[in-house]
Amino acid sequence: MHTKGLKMAEVEGAAAVTRSEIQEEYKKFIGRKIFFISFFLLLTILLCGISISLGPLKFSVLEVYATILDRFFPNFFDVPELAPIVVWNIRLARVIMGVLAGVGLAVAGAVMQGVLRNPLASPFTLGISAGAGLGAALAIIAGVGFVGGGLLLVGNAFIFSLIPALVIVGLSRFKRATPETMILAGIAMTYIFSAVSSLLHYFSDAEALKDVVVWMMGDLGKATWDDLYIVAVVLAICIPVLIWKSWDLNVVGAGDETAKSLGINVERTRIVVMMTASFITAVIICFTGMIGFIGLVAPHITRICIGGDNRFVIPASGIFGAAFLVAADIIAREVLPPIIIPVGIITSFVGGPLFLYLIIRKKKEYW
Amino acid sequence: MKLKVENVEFSYTSVPVLTDACLELAQSEMLGIVGPNGAGKSTLIRCIDRILKPQRGSILLDGEELRHIGMRETAKKLGYIPQSASQVFPATVFDTVLMGRRPHIGWRSSEKDNEKVLDVLQMLNIEDLAMRDINETSGGQQQRVFIARALAQEPDILLLDEPTSNLDIQHQLEVMEIIKDLVVKKRISAIMAVHDLNLASRYADRLIIMKGGRIVEAGSPPDVLTPENIRSVYGVEAEVINRNGGMPYILPIRSVRQDGRRK
């Protein structure tokens, strides 16, 4: 009758796993995550070099690196004529914007999915992109906005894209919103913003309409060095905050009740993470327009490869997102030269089939 | 570690789910909570762990109000074991158990925490699951993982919300034996909501029986699990078999809905 409970294992042969074996395997698992991050870091650097080397004036990839390094270590490298001007004044800003936007959008998507425990969360499903779209439409078509002058478009897109985050935070403050409510609220706002945008589109003249549509497709070419500084500073502040919260994010992933029982203030974590992620997204898309897909899919592809531990998923998605966006931008510039296709089209075009392939190949719960 | 729950009240909107709940728990004691669906068993457990914040009453740990000691400190003393996993994204069993170290560490785990995780995995005999995804394990294995996570917290009291309700009889017994063993050997206390009256009778040192958010009776299993109590609380006519020296064995006979109330 009284069996020693602790000895009754699910008997699966004599496959006794020793402590050191688990430790070994766990280390290997972490090694795989670090390999993923290092691999895509190197790939990003390589892709940046390739991206800069391409264009009407061709350089080799090594010449590109030499040109860049020459700025920091003068008289050390052989720099081709014209290269400094082309690289620094024309091409580098675009590529850096690609890296920053890729990192930011992917990290924002990863933490939003994590903190809402929902694989469908992304800047698009939460209404952030639609808000930016409305802001842009108001600026371009109606010429109205919160800030005037040269910043009208950017300022409008930024402010409108923060509205969903404020509504979502308000909801959770006053109505105890569950993650599901937050996502549904985000979708509702997407519809509202889209309806108002469509109304504006309908009454606008052809020229303005084209401007709005092109803006919404997302393009890295609009970035100036000043824009880059802003985005870089925001990322440099926000991403460490999110990485610092990554342990809490893991615990929230086990369910709200469990997280609370482990001493996590779930509501506050949710608000901090949602606000930070929304802010990152807003700052990026107000300069680039809507670049879809990365925020949704880069985190998923990352988790398929390295599992769901947010301490690694956050940096790894970011670097994967950067590589992906820089690669997409290369394609956008090279398929139909001299025409540059908006990169937002390419990310969805290339990313969609890639993601479908991964879903079909993997047989887990939702992948 | 001694736990005292005094006059705890909780309501979601205006409907009270828990009224005037009082209980006491001694060290190394296993307290079972029984009662029909919606009686407030889970709510009581969640209020004790402050997953839900009770509107009234107090929960005292060695005379100290839980409300005042903060969530993180509470997590070092009380370990909560949910009924089932709500993990959406992949997480290995190892990382799931490592979450139990959260109350003790800052933003990064150390080698010492990994050692602790290995200890509890070993204690519960689930080392072979360490690198498996939690969502790919069975219900019985998941309960062990959750117990392991709670033990990684190094708590004084375990709170279990119907730990056996998704399990087959073999796993039900195994989980109960594990808890009993911890209570006896590690001098941990446990509060457990249970549906199965026979499991409750056999494993709990003391029982409370609840109905409609109120505690109807508290005491030893033979005192609480009487035909009268089962009839008035569950509306079920039951035979209570008292074997020599053993705990009562309950044999439900038929539902007596209306009649039970008129009695």
PDB file of N, CA and C in Angstrom, chain A residues 115-117 164-186 189 252 256 260 266-268 270-271 274:
ATOM      1  N   VAL A 115       4.949  39.000 -23.690  1.00  0.00           N
ATOM      2  CA  VAL A 115       4.242  39.545 -22.530  1.00  0.00           C
ATOM      3  C   VAL A 115       2.729  39.367 -22.672  1.00  0.00           C
ATOM      4  N   LEU A 116       2.250  39.246 -23.922  1.00  0.00           N
ATOM      5  CA  LEU A 116       0.823  38.983 -24.114  1.00  0.00           C
ATOM      6  C   LEU A 116       0.559  37.490 -24.278  1.00  0.00           C
ATOM      7  N   ARG A 117       1.583  36.696 -24.246  1.00  0.00           N
ATOM      8  CA  ARG A 117       1.495  35.248 -24.419  1.00  0.00           C
ATOM      9  C   ARG A 117       0.695  34.904 -25.664  1.00  0.00           C
ATOM     10  N   PRO A 164      -2.473  53.548 -29.766  1.00  0.00           N
ATOM     11  CA  PRO A 164      -2.893  52.208 -29.328  1.00  0.00           C
ATOM     12  C   PRO A 164      -2.239  51.794 -28.015  1.00  0.00           C
ATOM     13  N   ALA A 165      -0.966  52.107 -27.853  1.00  0.00           N
ATOM     14  CA  ALA A 165      -0.279  51.722 -26.619  1.00  0.00           C
ATOM     15  C   ALA A 165      -0.945  52.400 -25.423  1.00  0.00           C
ATOM     16  N   LEU A 166      -1.283  53.684 -25.584  1.00  0.00           N
ATOM     17  CA  LEU A 166      -1.909  54.399 -24.471  1.00  0.00           C
ATOM     18  C   LEU A 166      -3.272  53.800 -24.152  1.00  0.00           C
ATOM     19  N   VAL A 167      -4.043  53.464 -25.203  1.00  0.00           N
ATOM     20  CA  VAL A 167      -5.363  52.871 -24.969  1.00  0.00           C
ATOM     21  C   VAL A 167      -5.203  51.532 -24.255  1.00  0.00           C
ATOM     22  N   ILE A 168      -4.241  50.728 -24.716  1.00  0.00           N
ATOM     23  CA  ILE A 168      -4.047  49.408 -24.123  1.00  0.00           C
ATOM     24  C   ILE A 168      -3.625  49.527 -22.656  1.00  0.00           C
ATOM     25  N   VAL A 169      -2.734  50.453 -22.383  1.00  0.00           N
ATOM     26  CA  VAL A 169      -2.308  50.646 -20.996  1.00  0.00           C
ATOM     27  C   VAL A 169      -3.468  51.157 -20.144  1.00  0.00           C
ATOM     28  N   GLY A 170      -4.255  52.082 -20.713  1.00  0.00           N
ATOM     29  CA  GLY A 170      -5.425  52.582 -19.997  1.00  0.00           C
ATOM     30  C   GLY A 170      -6.387  51.459 -19.665  1.00  0.00           C
ATOM     31  N   LEU A 171      -6.611  50.602 -20.658  1.00  0.00           N
ATOM     32  CA  LEU A 171      -7.509  49.472 -20.457  1.00  0.00           C
ATOM     33  C   LEU A 171      -7.049  48.608 -19.291  1.00  0.00           C
ATOM     34  N   SER A 172      -5.744  48.333 -19.254  1.00  0.00           N
ATOM     35  CA  SER A 172      -5.283  47.420 -18.214  1.00  0.00           C
ATOM     36  C   SER A 172      -5.280  48.105 -16.857  1.00  0.00           C
ATOM     37  N   ARG A 173      -5.145  49.435 -16.850  1.00  0.00           N
ATOM     38  CA  ARG A 173      -5.208  50.163 -15.583  1.00  0.00           C
ATOM     39  C   ARG A 173      -6.604  50.140 -14.995  1.00  0.00           C
ATOM     40  N   PHE A 174      -7.596  50.462 -15.844  1.00  0.00           N
ATOM     41  CA  PHE A 174      -8.922  50.692 -15.297  1.00  0.00           C
ATOM     42  C   PHE A 174      -9.867  49.508 -15.452  1.00  0.00           C
ATOM     43  N   LYS A 175      -9.559  48.607 -16.382  1.00  0.00           N
ATOM     44  CA  LYS A 175     -10.508  47.513 -16.605  1.00  0.00           C
ATOM     45  C   LYS A 175      -9.900  46.136 -16.368  1.00  0.00           C
ATOM     46  N   ARG A 176      -8.689  46.046 -15.833  1.00  0.00           N
ATOM     47  CA  ARG A 176      -8.045  44.764 -15.628  1.00  0.00           C
ATOM     48  C   ARG A 176      -8.050  43.914 -16.891  1.00  0.00           C
ATOM     49  N   ALA A 177      -7.510  44.464 -17.950  1.00  0.00           N
ATOM     50  CA  ALA A 177      -7.582  43.792 -19.241  1.00  0.00           C
ATOM     51  C   ALA A 177      -6.672  42.566 -19.279  1.00  0.00           C
ATOM     52  N   THR A 178      -7.193  41.482 -19.826  1.00  0.00           N
ATOM     53  CA  THR A 178      -6.371  40.302 -20.057  1.00  0.00           C
ATOM     54  C   THR A 178      -5.599  40.507 -21.369  1.00  0.00           C
ATOM     55  N   PRO A 179      -4.576  39.692 -21.605  1.00  0.00           N
ATOM     56  CA  PRO A 179      -3.849  39.809 -22.875  1.00  0.00           C
ATOM     57  C   PRO A 179      -4.776  39.716 -24.086  1.00  0.00           C
ATOM     58  N   GLU A 180      -5.792  38.865 -24.000  1.00  0.00           N
ATOM     59  CA  GLU A 180      -6.719  38.715 -25.125  1.00  0.00           C
ATOM     60  C   GLU A 180      -7.461  40.021 -25.385  1.00  0.00           C
ATOM     61  N   THR A 181      -7.920  40.658 -24.292  1.00  0.00           N
ATOM     62  CA  THR A 181      -8.628  41.941 -24.452  1.00  0.00           C
ATOM     63  C   THR A 181      -7.708  42.952 -25.125  1.00  0.00           C
ATOM     64  N   MET A 182      -6.444  42.956 -24.721  1.00  0.00           N
ATOM     65  CA  MET A 182      -5.513  43.934 -25.286  1.00  0.00           C
ATOM     66  C   MET A 182      -5.364  43.727 -26.788  1.00  0.00           C
ATOM     67  N   ILE A 183      -5.258  42.477 -27.205  1.00  0.00           N
ATOM     68  CA  ILE A 183      -5.087  42.214 -28.628  1.00  0.00           C
ATOM     69  C   ILE A 183      -6.352  42.582 -29.389  1.00  0.00           C
ATOM     70  N   LEU A 184      -7.509  42.235 -28.816  1.00  0.00           N
ATOM     71  CA  LEU A 184      -8.754  42.590 -29.494  1.00  0.00           C
ATOM     72  C   LEU A 184      -8.893  44.108 -29.581  1.00  0.00           C
ATOM     73  N   ALA A 185      -8.503  44.804 -28.518  1.00  0.00           N
ATOM     74  CA  ALA A 185      -8.557  46.266 -28.557  1.00  0.00           C
ATOM     75  C   ALA A 185      -7.635  46.794 -29.657  1.00  0.00           C
ATOM     76  N   GLY A 186      -6.454  46.183 -29.786  1.00  0.00           N
ATOM     77  CA  GLY A 186      -5.518  46.582 -30.830  1.00  0.00           C
ATOM     78  C   GLY A 186      -6.107  46.380 -32.216  1.00  0.00           C
ATOM     79  N   MET A 189      -8.712  48.976 -32.893  1.00  0.00           N
ATOM     80  CA  MET A 189      -8.116  50.276 -33.248  1.00  0.00           C
ATOM     81  C   MET A 189      -7.561  50.270 -34.667  1.00  0.00           C
ATOM     82  N   VAL A 252       6.249  35.317 -16.914  1.00  0.00           N
ATOM     83  CA  VAL A 252       4.901  35.664 -17.373  1.00  0.00           C
ATOM     84  C   VAL A 252       4.448  34.648 -18.428  1.00  0.00           C
ATOM     85  N   ASP A 256      -0.257  34.019 -15.957  1.00  0.00           N
ATOM     86  CA  ASP A 256      -0.322  35.136 -15.016  1.00  0.00           C
ATOM     87  C   ASP A 256      -0.298  34.665 -13.571  1.00  0.00           C
ATOM     88  N   LYS A 260       2.499  35.545 -10.819  1.00  0.00           N
ATOM     89  CA  LYS A 260       2.231  36.264  -9.569  1.00  0.00           C
ATOM     90  C   LYS A 260       2.710  35.459  -8.378  1.00  0.00           C
ATOM     91  N   VAL A 266       2.686  41.291 -12.477  1.00  0.00           N
ATOM     92  CA  VAL A 266       2.395  41.018 -13.887  1.00  0.00           C
ATOM     93  C   VAL A 266       1.865  42.254 -14.608  1.00  0.00           C
ATOM     94  N   GLU A 267       0.941  42.966 -13.946  1.00  0.00           N
ATOM     95  CA  GLU A 267       0.349  44.130 -14.616  1.00  0.00           C
ATOM     96  C   GLU A 267       1.426  45.168 -14.944  1.00  0.00           C
ATOM     97  N   ARG A 268       2.301  45.406 -13.963  1.00  0.00           N
ATOM     98  CA  ARG A 268       3.312  46.437 -14.199  1.00  0.00           C
ATOM     99  C   ARG A 268       4.299  46.003 -15.277  1.00  0.00           C
ATOM    100  N   ARG A 270       3.665  44.089 -17.735  1.00  0.00           N
ATOM    101  CA  ARG A 270       2.983  44.183 -19.022  1.00  0.00           C
ATOM    102  C   ARG A 270       2.990  45.627 -19.522  1.00  0.00           C
ATOM    103  N   ILE A 271       2.703  46.570 -18.611  1.00  0.00           N
ATOM    104  CA  ILE A 271       2.654  47.969 -19.025  1.00  0.00           C
ATOM    105  C   ILE A 271       4.041  48.449 -19.465  1.00  0.00           C
ATOM    106  N   MET A 274       4.975  46.731 -22.834  1.00  0.00           N
ATOM    107  CA  MET A 274       4.166  47.198 -23.966  1.00  0.00           C
ATOM    108  C   MET A 274       4.537  48.629 -24.350  1.00  0.00           C
TER     109      MET A 274
END
